[in-house]
Structures are given as structure tokens and as C-alpha cells.
Coordinates of C-alpha atoms and ligand atoms in Angstrom, one line a residue:
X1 CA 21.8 16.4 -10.0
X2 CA 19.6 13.4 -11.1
X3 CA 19.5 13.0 -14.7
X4 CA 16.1 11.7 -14.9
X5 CA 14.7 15.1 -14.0
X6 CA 16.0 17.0 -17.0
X7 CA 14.0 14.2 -19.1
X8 CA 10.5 14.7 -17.9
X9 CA 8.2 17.4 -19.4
X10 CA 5.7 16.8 -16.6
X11 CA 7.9 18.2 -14.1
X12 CA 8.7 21.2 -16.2
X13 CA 5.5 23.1 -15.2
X14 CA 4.4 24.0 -11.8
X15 CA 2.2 20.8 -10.2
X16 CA -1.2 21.5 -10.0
X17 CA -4.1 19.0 -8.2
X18 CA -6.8 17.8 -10.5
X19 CA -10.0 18.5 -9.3
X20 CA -13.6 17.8 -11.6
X21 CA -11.1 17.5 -14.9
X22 CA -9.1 21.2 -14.1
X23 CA -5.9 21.1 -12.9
X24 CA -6.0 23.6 -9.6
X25 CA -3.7 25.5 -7.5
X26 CA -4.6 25.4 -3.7
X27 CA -7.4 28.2 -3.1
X28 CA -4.8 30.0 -1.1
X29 CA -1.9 29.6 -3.3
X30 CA 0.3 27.8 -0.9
X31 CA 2.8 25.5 -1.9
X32 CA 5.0 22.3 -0.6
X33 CA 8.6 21.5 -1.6
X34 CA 9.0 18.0 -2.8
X35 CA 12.6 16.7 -2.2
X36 CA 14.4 14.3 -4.2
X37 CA 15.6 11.6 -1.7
X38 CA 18.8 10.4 -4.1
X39 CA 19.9 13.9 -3.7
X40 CA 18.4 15.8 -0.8
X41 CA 17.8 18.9 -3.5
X42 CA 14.1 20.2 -4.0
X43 CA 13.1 19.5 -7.4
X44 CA 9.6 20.7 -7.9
X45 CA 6.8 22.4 -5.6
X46 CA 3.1 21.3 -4.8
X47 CA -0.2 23.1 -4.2
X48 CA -0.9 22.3 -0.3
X49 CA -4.8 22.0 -0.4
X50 CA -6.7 22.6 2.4
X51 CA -10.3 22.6 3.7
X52 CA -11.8 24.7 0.7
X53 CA -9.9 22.8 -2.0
X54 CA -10.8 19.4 -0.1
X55 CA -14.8 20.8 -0.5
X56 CA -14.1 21.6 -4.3
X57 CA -13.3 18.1 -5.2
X58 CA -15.7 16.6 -2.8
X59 CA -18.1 18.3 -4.9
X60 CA -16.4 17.2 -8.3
X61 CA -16.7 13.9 -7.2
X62 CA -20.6 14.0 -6.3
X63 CA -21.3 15.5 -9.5
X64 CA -19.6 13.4 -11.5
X65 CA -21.6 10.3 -9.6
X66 CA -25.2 11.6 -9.6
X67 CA -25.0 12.6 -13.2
X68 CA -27.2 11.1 -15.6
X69 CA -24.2 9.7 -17.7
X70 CA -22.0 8.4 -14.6
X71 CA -25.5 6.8 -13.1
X72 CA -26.1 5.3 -16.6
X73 CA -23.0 4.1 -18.3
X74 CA -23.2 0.6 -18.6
X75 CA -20.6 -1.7 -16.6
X76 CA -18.9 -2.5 -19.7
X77 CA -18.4 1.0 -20.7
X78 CA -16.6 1.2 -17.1
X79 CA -14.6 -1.9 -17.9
X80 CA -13.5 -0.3 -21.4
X81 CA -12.3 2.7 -20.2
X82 CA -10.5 1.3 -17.1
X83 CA -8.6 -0.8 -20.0
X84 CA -8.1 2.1 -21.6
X85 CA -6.3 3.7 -18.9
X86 CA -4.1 0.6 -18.1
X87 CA -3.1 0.8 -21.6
X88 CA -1.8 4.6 -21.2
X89 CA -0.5 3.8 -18.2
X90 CA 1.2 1.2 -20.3
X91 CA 2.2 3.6 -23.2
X92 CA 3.7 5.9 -20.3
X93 CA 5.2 3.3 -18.4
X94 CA 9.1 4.9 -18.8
X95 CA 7.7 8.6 -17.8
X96 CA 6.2 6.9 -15.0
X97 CA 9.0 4.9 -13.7
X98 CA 11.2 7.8 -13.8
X99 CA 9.1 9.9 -11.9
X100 CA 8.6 7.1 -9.3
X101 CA 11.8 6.9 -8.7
X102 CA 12.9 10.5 -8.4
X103 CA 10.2 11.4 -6.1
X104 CA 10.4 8.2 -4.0
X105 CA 14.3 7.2 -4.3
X106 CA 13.2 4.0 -5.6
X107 CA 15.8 2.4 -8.1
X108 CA 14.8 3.3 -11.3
X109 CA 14.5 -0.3 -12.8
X110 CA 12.5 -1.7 -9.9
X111 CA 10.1 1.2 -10.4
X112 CA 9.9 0.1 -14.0
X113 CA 9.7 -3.8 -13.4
X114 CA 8.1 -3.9 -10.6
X115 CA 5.5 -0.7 -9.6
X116 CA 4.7 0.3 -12.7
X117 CA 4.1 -2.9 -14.5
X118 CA 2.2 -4.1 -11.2
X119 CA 0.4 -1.1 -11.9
X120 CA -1.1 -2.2 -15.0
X121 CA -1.8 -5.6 -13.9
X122 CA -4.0 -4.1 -10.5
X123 CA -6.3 -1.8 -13.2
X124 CA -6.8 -4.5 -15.9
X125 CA -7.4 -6.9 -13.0
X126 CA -10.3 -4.7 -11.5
X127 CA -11.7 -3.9 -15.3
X128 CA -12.8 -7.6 -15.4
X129 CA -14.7 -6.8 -12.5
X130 CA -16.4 -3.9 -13.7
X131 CA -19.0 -6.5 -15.5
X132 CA -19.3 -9.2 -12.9
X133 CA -20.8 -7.7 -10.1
X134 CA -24.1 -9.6 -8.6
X135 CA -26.6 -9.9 -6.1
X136 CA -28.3 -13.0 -5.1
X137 CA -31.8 -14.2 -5.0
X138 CA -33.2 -15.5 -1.4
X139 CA -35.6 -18.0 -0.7
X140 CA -37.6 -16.5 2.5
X141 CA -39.7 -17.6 5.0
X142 CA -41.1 -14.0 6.2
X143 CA -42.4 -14.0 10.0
X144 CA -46.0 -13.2 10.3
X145 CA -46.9 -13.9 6.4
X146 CA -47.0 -17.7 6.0
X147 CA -49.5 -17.4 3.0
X148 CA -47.2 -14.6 1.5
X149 CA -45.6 -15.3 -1.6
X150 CA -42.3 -13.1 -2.1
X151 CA -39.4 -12.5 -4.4
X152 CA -36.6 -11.8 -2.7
X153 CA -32.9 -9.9 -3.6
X154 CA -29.8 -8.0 -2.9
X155 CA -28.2 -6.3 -5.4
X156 CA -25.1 -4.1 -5.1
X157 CA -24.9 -0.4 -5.6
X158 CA -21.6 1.8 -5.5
X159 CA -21.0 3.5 -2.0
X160 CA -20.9 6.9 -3.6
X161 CA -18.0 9.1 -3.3
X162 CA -14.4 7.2 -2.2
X163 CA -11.5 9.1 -0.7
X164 CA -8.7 7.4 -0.9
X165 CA -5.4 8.5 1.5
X166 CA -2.0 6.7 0.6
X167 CA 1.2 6.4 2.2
X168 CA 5.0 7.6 0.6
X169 CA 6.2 4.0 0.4
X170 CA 4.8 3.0 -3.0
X171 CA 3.1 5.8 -4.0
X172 CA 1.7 4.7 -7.9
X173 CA 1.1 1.4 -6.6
X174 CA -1.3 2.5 -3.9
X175 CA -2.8 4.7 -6.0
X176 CA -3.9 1.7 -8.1
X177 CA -4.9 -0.2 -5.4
X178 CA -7.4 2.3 -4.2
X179 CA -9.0 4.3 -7.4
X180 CA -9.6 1.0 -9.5
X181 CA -11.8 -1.1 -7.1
X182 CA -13.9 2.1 -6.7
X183 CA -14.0 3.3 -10.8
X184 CA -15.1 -0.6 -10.9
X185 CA -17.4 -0.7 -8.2
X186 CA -19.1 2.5 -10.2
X187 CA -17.9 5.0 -7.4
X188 CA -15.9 8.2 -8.1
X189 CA -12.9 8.7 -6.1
X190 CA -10.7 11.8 -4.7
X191 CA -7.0 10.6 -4.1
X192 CA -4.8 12.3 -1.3
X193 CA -1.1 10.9 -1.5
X194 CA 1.2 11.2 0.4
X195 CA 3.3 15.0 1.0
X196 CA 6.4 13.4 0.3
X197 CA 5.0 11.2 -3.3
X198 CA 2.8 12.9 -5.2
X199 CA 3.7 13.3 -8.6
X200 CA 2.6 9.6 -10.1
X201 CA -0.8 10.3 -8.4
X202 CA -1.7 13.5 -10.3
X203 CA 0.2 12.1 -13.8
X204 CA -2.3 9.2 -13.5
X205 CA -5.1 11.1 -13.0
X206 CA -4.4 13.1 -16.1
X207 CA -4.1 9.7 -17.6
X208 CA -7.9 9.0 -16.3
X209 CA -8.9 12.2 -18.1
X210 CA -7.0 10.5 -21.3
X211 CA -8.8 7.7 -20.7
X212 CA -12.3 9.1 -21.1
X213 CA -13.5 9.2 -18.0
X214 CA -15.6 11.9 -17.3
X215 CA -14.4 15.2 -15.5
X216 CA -15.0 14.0 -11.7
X217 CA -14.4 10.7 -11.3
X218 CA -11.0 11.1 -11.2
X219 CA -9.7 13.7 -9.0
X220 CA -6.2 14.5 -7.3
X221 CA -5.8 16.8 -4.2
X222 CA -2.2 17.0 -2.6
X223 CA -0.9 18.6 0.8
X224 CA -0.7 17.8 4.5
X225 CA -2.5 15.6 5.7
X226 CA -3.0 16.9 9.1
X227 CA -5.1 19.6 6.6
X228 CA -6.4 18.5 3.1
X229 CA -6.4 15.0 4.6
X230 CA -8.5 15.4 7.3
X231 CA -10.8 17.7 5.5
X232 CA -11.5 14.6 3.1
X233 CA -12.4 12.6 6.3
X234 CA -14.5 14.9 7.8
X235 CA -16.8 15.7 4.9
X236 CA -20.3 14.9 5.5
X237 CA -20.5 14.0 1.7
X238 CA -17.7 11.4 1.6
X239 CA -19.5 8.0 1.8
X240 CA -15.9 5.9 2.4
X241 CA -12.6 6.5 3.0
X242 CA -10.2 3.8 2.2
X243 CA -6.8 4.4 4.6
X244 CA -3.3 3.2 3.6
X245 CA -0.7 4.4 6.4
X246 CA 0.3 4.3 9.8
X247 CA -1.4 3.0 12.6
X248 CA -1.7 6.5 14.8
X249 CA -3.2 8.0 11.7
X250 CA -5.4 5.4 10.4
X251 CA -7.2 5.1 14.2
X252 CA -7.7 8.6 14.0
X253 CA -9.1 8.6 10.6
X254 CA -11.2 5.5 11.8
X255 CA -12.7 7.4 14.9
X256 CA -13.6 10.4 12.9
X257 CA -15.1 8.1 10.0
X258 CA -17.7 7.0 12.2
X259 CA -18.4 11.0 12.9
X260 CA -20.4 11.0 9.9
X261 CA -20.9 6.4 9.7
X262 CA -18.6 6.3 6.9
X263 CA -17.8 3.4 5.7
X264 CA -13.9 2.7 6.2
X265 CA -11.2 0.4 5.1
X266 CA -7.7 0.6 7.1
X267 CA -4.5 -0.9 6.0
X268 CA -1.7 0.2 8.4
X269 CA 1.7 -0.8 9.5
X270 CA 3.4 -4.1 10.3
X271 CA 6.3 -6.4 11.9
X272 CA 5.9 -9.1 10.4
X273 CA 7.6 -12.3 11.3
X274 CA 10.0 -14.4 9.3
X275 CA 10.5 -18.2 10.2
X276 CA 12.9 -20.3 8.7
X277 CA 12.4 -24.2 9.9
X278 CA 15.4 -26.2 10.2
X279 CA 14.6 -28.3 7.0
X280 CA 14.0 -25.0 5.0
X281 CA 15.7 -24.8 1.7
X282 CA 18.6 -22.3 2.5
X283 CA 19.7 -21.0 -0.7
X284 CA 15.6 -19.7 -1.0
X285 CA 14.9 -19.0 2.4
X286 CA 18.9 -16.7 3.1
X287 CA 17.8 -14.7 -0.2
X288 CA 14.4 -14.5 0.7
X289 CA 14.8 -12.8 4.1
X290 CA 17.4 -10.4 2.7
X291 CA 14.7 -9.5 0.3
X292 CA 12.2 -9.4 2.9
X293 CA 13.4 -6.8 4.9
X294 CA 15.9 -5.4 2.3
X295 CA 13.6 -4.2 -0.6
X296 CA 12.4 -0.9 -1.0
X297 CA 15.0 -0.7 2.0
X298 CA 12.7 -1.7 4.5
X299 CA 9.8 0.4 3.9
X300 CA 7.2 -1.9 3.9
X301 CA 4.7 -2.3 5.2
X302 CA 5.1 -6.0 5.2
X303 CA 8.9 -6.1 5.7
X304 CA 10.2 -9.4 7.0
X305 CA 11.6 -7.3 9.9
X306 CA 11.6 -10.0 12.7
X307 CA 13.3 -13.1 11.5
X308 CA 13.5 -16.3 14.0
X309 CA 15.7 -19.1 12.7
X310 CA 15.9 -23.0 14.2
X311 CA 18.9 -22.5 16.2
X312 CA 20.3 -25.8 14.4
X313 CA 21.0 -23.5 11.4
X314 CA 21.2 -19.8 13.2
X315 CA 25.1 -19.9 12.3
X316 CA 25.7 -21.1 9.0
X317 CA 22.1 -19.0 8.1
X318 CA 22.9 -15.8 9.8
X319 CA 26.3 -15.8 8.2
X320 CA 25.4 -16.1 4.7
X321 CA 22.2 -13.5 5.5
X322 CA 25.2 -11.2 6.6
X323 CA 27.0 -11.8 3.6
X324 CA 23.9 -11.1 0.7
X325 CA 23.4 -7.6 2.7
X326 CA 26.8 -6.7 2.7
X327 CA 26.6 -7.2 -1.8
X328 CA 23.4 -5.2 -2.1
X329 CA 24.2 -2.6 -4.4
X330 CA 23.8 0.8 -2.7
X331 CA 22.9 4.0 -4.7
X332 CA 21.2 7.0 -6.0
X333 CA 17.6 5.7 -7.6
X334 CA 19.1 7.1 -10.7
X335 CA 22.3 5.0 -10.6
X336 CA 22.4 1.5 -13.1
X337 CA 21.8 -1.7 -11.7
X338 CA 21.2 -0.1 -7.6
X339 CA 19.0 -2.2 -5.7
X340 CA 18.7 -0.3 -2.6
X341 CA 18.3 3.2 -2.4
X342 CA 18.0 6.1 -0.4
X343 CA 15.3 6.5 2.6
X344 CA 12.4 8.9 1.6
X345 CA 13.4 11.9 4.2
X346 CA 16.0 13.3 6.2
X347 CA 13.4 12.9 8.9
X348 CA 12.8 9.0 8.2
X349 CA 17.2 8.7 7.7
X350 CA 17.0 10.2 11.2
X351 CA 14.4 8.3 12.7
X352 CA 15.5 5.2 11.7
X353 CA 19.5 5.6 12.7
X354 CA 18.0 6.3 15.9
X355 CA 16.4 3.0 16.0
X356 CA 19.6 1.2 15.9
X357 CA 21.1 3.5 18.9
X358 CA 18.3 1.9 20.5
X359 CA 19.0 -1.8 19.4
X360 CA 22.4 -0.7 20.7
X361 CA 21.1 0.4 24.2
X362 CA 18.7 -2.8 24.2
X363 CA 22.4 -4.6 24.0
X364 CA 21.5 -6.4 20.5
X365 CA 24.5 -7.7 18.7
X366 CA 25.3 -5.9 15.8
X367 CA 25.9 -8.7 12.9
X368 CA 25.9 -5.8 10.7
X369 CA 25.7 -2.4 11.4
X370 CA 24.0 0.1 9.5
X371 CA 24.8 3.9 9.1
X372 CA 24.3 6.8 7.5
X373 CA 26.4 7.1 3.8
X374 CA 28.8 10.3 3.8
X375 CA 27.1 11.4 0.5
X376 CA 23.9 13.4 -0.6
X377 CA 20.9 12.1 -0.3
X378 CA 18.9 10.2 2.9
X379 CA 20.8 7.2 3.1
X380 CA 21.2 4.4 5.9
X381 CA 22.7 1.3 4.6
X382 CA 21.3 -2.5 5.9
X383 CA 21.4 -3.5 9.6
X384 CA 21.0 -7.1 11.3
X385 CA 21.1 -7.7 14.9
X386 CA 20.6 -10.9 16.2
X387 CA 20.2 -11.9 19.7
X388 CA 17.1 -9.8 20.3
X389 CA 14.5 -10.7 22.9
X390 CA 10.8 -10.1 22.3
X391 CA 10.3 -7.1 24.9
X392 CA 12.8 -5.0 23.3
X393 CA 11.2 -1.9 21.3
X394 CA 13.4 -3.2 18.2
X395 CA 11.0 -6.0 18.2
X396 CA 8.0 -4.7 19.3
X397 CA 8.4 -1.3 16.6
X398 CA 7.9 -0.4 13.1
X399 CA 10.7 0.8 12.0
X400 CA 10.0 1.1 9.1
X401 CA 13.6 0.6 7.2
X402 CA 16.7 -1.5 7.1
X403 CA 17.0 -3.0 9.9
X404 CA 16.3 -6.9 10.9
X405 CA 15.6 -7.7 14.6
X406 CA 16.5 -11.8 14.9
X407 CA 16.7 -14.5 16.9
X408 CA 15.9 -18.5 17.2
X409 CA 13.3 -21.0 18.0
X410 CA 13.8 -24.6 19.0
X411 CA 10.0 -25.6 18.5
X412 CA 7.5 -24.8 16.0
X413 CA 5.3 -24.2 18.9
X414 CA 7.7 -21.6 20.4
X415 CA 8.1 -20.1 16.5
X416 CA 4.3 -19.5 16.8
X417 CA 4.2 -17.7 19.9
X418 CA 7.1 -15.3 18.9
X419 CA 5.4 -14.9 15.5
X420 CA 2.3 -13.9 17.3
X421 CA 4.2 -11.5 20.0
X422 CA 3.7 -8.0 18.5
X423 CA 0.7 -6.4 18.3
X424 CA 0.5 -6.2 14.6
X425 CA -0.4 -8.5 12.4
X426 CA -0.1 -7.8 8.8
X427 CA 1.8 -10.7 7.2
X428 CA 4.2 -13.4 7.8
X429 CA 6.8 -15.8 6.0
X430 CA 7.4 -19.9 6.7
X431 CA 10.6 -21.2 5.2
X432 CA 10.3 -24.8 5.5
X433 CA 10.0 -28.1 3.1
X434 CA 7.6 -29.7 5.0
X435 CA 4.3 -28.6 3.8
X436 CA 2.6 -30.0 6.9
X437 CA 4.0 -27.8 8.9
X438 CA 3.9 -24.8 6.5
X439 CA 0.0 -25.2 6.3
X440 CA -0.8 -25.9 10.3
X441 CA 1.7 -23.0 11.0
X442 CA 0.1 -20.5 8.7
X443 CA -3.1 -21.4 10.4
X444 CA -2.1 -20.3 13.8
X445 CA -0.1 -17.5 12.5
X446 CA -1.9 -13.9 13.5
X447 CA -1.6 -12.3 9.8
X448 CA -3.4 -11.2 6.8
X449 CA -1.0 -12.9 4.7
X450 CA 1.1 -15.5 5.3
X451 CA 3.6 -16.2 2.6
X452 CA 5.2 -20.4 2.3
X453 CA 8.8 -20.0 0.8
X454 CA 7.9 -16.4 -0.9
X455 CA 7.5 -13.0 0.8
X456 CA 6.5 -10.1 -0.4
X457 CA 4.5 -11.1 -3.2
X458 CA 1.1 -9.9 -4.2
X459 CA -1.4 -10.7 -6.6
X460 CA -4.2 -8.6 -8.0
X461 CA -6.9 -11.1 -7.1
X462 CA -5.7 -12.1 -3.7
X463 CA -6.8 -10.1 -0.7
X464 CA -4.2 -8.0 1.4
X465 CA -4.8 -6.6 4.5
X466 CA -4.2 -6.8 8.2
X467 CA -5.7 -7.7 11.8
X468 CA -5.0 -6.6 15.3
X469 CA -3.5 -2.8 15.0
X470 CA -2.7 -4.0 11.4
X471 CA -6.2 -2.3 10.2
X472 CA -9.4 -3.4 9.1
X473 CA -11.0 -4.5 5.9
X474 CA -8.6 -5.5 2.9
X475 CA -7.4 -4.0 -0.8
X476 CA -7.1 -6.2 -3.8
X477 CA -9.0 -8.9 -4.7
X478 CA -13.1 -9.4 -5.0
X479 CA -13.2 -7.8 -1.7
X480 CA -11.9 -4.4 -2.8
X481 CA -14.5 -3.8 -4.7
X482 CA -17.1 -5.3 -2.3
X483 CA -15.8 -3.0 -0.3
X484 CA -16.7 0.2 -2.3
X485 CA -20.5 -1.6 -3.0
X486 CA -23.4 -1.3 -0.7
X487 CA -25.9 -4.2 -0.2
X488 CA -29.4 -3.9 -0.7
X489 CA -32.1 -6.1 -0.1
X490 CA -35.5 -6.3 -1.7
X491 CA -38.3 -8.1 -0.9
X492 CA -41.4 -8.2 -3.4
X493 CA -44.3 -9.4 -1.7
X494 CA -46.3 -11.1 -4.9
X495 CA -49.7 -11.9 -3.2
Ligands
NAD501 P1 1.1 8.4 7.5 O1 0.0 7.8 8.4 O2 2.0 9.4 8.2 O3 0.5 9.1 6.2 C1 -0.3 8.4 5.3 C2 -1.2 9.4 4.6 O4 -2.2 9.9 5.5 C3 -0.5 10.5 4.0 O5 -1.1 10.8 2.7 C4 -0.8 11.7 5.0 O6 -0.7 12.9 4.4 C5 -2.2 11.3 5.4 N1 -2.6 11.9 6.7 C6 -1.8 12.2 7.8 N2 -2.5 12.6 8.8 C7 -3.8 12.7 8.4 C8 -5.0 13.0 9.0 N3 -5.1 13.5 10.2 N4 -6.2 12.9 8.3 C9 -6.1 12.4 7.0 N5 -5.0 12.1 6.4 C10 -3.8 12.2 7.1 O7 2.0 7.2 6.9 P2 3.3 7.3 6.0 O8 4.4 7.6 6.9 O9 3.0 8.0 4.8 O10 3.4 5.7 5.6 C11 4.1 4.8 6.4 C12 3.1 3.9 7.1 O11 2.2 3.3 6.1 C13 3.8 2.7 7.7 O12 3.2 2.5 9.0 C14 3.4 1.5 6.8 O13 3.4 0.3 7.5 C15 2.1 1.9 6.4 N6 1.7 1.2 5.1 C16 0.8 0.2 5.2 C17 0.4 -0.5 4.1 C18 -0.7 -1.6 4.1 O14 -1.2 -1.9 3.0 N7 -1.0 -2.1 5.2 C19 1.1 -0.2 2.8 C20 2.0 0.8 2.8 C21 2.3 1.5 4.0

């Protein structure tokens, strides 16, 4: 049984989605099971929305935008009260860690140090925003007019009504990343997580109710996505949807966008590359690609899950890499000082044990080989194989969990076409001293980010986001919420 659950009043009631400031039950009453990965035991139950309950909040959300006092509130009343709910965030920021970590396995003091407190961060980040969107003024020179005198501008206007989808992986964090561009772009939003991660998503926007905003602009539906989900996309009145998930779903969420022309952001899966140059500093650069692939054990999107080492230092490197997995602390999210814990699903435990058969079959070589833990819960301990080739599907696949597909490199040229061999390109790590190198190589590297001595380290203000089949468009940073504005040009002819 995990302790944490006992503690939390939230979970003591029966779920419900928050739709124009009421907390609902699905219109047909039908409910999901939400599993506790530490443990493998149900703990609570949520509504499974579907079309009608998808319409309902649709609707919330339009209401809230064209009414007089959304339409009118100034920008700084929008900055105050997304403040305000950063600060309850921060008030609640225990409650919140523990139910991030039982509904997503995720140690409880990473949840606390790490989503939660990045949490607060990403919403006071986008406050400032709130107050410092602009146009421009153009000088023109219109065709057929050359005695005209104009006054030309843009100016930005909210798109309208945001649906945001997230993945199970970091379920408050995404959240964040997709309701507070759009509260400060002046659009209301309606949030689908994920099945399997709920639970932050609906306490935050009970928070958002705290906060002051008005019924609306917050709301929270929950259930399958292949239902609720796609409901949300289809709806003629949605203006955007902003996608965080895999690559299958997100291309079909991208071609039935365009259905209706809405306007669509996609941030999808990854397999990204880790070099480390023969100069690199070792004691950084052994930790950080244990970290890279190792945190949130491997589901991330940008997990360092290809690593290619100079061959000069493939030994003593993939010996000591070896070594830090072997120490990471294994355990229930509820367990003291556990740094990796369990996967999110029996399904995903499955899926990715099956992966390293496969590594198996491909004839990698097993410098450490991961399995599944003869205890409750979903969960597969760290794998490396090295010797990999870049056709193997090990390579070539999101895995999506612990396990490291490497190999070496002789020239930095060689590093950058093995970097650039997948057809993702989502982010990327350089472990060298030499910043020539780390700035020409980050150049040519295919990614949305590439990280010099660091991985897996975001900042509110700096973009994040993918190319190739890595998605389109990018969260955080000024262009999140250009992202959720529309651009409109005036021209004001004056004689
Ligand atoms: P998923 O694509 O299965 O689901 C993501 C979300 O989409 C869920 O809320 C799901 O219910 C919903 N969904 C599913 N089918 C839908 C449909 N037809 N219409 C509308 N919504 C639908 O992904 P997942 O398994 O939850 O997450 C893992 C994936 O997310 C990985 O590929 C990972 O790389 C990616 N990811 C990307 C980023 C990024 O920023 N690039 C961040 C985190 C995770």
C-alpha cells in the first residue's frame, strides 16, 4: 500500500472533470481505473468523457472568451491572477508532489524538487508576459497608391479557444506548459491529460478556480483519448490544439486539425543523441549520460537514449557509465531517497522488456542487462548495450524507458552523421571541452535543442520543441505564447 494515498483528501472523493467552474461526471457516467505504478493496485477512478462532455467544455471555454469581462480584463489583471495561481500552486506544492508521484511512479522528492517547483517557475514565467505583448508599426509603400498616405499595424489577438492534449510522462509539468502561454496570450483553454495522469491536471484547475479566474477559462476533461480526445480535435469551435505525445497520434491529430484550419502546435517523441568527444570532461559527461537516459527511467521525451563515445575513451567511459547505473537507487515512488522508479503501466513494463529481447536478437552486447523486478509494481531496472549499429530498430525506436543503445565515433564528422541518422530530431547532447567544436557541432546537429555539457535542462524562456517526425512549432518561451496569438494587420489609409 503507498502511504502517500492515505494523506491526500483530494483523492478521498470520487474525481470529477472541471468543466465552466463545475466539477462533472462524464454524461454517461462511465468511469476509468487509475493504477498506481509503485504498486500495480487501483487507487482511485475517473470520469471517461466523451463526445458530449468534450462539446460541454468546448462551450465553457467559448463563453468564458467572448464574455464581456474575459474580452475586457486588462493584461495586468491576467498577469495578477496567473501569479496568483503560481502562488497556490506554491502553497500546495507537498499535496501536489504527492499526487504526482503516486499517479505517475515518479520518486516523491523529484516530483517535489523538480516538477512541481518547475511548475511554478513556467506560470510566473508566462505572467510577465501577460503585459508585454505588441504589434509593430510598418512603414509601407502600397502598390497602386503612391500619393496615399497610410498608418500601418499588426497587433496580436488571442486565437480563441486552446485544447491542450498531454502525454503520462510529466503530467503537471505539461499541464503548465500548455494552459499558461494561452491564460497569457488571453485565450481560454480545455486540458485533456493523459488516461494514465490525471489527477495534478484537475487539482490545478481547481487551483485556477482559486485563483480567480473566471468559470471557463480553466477547464479539465479526462478519458481516452481515442474518444474525449479526438472529440476536442474535431470541434469546429476549437481554434488550436496544442499536442504533446507520440508521433502516430500527434500526425493524426495534425491531419484532422487542418479538417477545420486549426491552428496546431506538435511536440512528439525523440532519440536523441548523446556525444561525448574524446577531450570531454569524464566525471560530467559519465554522470550526465546516466542522467540522460536514466531519469524519469527513460521516459522522456528527450532521453539521451543513443550515446556515441570517441572510441579512445569507449572503455574506461562505458565502464564507469556501467557502474553509476548499477548504484541508482531503485524503488517504490513512495520509498526515501529512490531515484528511479517504476514504469507508468504494465503495458509500457511489457513493451519495453520486449525491446531488449529485440536488442538481444539484433546481437547487441548486453553491458548491463535490464529486467523486470520480482516485486509489485511495473518495474524494469537500467539497460546499456553497446556495440549497436545504426539500422538496428534499438537505434532507430523510441523506446521510451531505460534502455541506452551505444556505440563510438572516431571523427566529429562521423559523430554528426550518426547523430543525424534517426528520423527524429528532438534534442541532442555534446560532451566536449573544446567549445569550437561544441558550437559548429550543435550547428549541424538535426534538433530542437542541443544541450553543451548539460542534458535535460529546460528553462521557462527558452524554446523547446522538435523537427523532422519530432513535431512542429515549440512550447516555452516567447514563442509559446505567439503561438496562441493571431496576427493582424491594419492599414489606415489617411488621405
Ligand atoms: P500518446 O500519443 O499515446 O498520448 C498522448 C495524449 O494524446 C494522451 O492524452 C492521449 O489520451 C491523447 N490521445 C490519444 N489518441 C488521441 C486521439 N486520437 N485524439 C486526441 N487525443 C488522443 O502518448 P503517450 O504515450 O501519453 O506519451 C508518450 C509520448 O509522448 C512519447 O512519444 C514521448 O516522446 C512524447 N512526449 C513528447 C514530449 C515533447 O515535448 N516533445 C514531451 C513528453 C512526451
Amino acid at each position: 500500500m503507498n502511504p502517500l494515498i492515505q494523506k491526500q483528501n483530494f483523492l478521498s472523493s470520487p474525481l470529477r472533470m472541471v468543466i465552466g467552474g463545475q466539477h462533472k461526471d462524464a454524461s454517461d457516467g462511465a468511469r476509468l481505473s487509475v493504477v498506481d505504478p509503485s504498486t500495480g493496485a487501483e487507487f482511485t477512478t475517473l470520469p471517461a468523457g466523451g463526445a458530449e462532455d468534450a462539446d460541454a467544455a468546448v462551450k465553457a471555454a467559448r463563453n468564458c472568451f467572448e464574455s464581456p469581462a474575459w474580452q475586457k480584463m486588462k493584461p495586468v489583471t491576467r498577469q495578477r491572477l496567473i501569479n496568483k495561481l503560481a502562488d497556490l500552486i506554491e502553497e500546495h506544492a507537498e499535496e501536489l508532489a504527492d499526487l504526482e508521484s503516486i499517479d505517475g511512479g515518479k520518486p516523491r522528492g523529484i516530483a517535489r524538487a523538480s516538477d512541481v517547483a518547475s511548475v511554478i517557475d513556467v506560470f510566473r514565467y508566462f505572467a510577465g508576459w501577460a503585459t508585454k505583448l505588441t504589434g509593430e508599426t510598418l512603414d509601407v509603400s502600397v502598390p497602386r497608391m503612391p500619393d496615399g498616405e497610410f498608418f500601418a499595424y499588426t497587433s496580436k489577438q488571442p486565437v480563441g479557444v486552446v485544447v491542450g492534449i498531454t502525454p503520462w510522462n510529466f503530467p503537471i509539468s505539461m499541464a503548465a506548459w500548455k494552459i499558461a502561454p494561452a491564460l497569457a496570450a488571453g485565450c481560454t483553454i480545455v486540458l485533456k491529460p493523459a488516461e494514465d495522469t490525471s489527477v495534478t491536471a484537475l487539482r490545478l484547475a481547481e487551483l485556477a478556480l482559486e485563483a480567480g479566474f473566471p468559470e471557463g477559462a480553466v477547464n479539465v476533461v479526462t478519458g481516452r483519448g481515442s474518444e474525449v480526445g479526438a472529440a476536442l480535435v474535431a470541434h469546429p469551435d476549437v481554434d488550436k490544439v496544442s499536442f504533446t505525445g507520440s508521433v502516430a497520434t500527434g500526425q493524426a491529430i495534425g491531419r484532422a486539425a487542418m479538417d477545420t484550419m486549426k491552428r496546431v502546435t506538435l511536440e512528439l517523441g525523440g532519440k536523441s543523441p548523446v556525444i561525448v568527444m574524446p577531450d570531454a570532461d569524464l566525471d560530467w559527461a559519465v554522470t550526465g549520460a546516466a542522467m540522460a537516459i536514466f531519469f524519469n527511467q527513460g521516459q522522456t521525451c528527450t532521453a539521451g537514449s543513443r550515446l556515441y563515445v570517441h572510441k579512445s575513451i569507449e572503455a574506461e567511459f562505458m565502464a564507469r557509465l556501467t557502474e553509476q547505473a548499477k548504484a541508482l537507487k531503485i524503488g517504490a515512488a513512495y520509498e526515501d531517497g529512490v531515484f528511479f522508479g517504476p514504469m507508468i503501466s504494465e503495458s509500457h513494463a511489457q513493451k519495453v522488456s520486449k525491446y531488449i529481447e529485440v536488442g538481444d536478437a539484433e546481437g547487441v552486447t548486453f553491458t548491463l542487462r535490464g529486467q523486470r523486478l520480482d516485486r509489485e509494481g511495473f518495474f524494469v531496472s537500467p539497460t546499456i548495450m553497446s556495440g549497436t549499429h545504426q539500422d538496428m530498430q534499438v537505434v532507430q525506436e523510441e523506446i521510451f524507458g531505460p534502455v541506452l543503445a551505444a556505440s563510438t565515433f572516431e571523427t566529429e564528422e562521423e559523430a554528426i552523421k550518426l547523430a543525424n541518422g534517426t528520423q527524429f530530431g528532438l534534442a541532442g547532447s555534446i560532451w566536449t571541452k573544446d567549445i569550437r567544436a561544441g558550437h559548429q557541432m550543435s550547428a549541424k546537429i538535426q534538433a530542437g535543442i542541443v544541450w553543451i555539457n548539460c542534458h535535460n535542462l529546460f528553462d521557462p524562456n527558452l524554446p523547446f520543441g522538435g523537427v523532422g517526425l519530432s513535431g512542429v512549432g515549440r512550447d516555452l518561451g516567447k514563442s509559446a505564447v505567439e503561438a496562441n496569438l493571431e496576427q493582424k494587420s491594419v492599414l489606415l489609409r489617411l488621405e
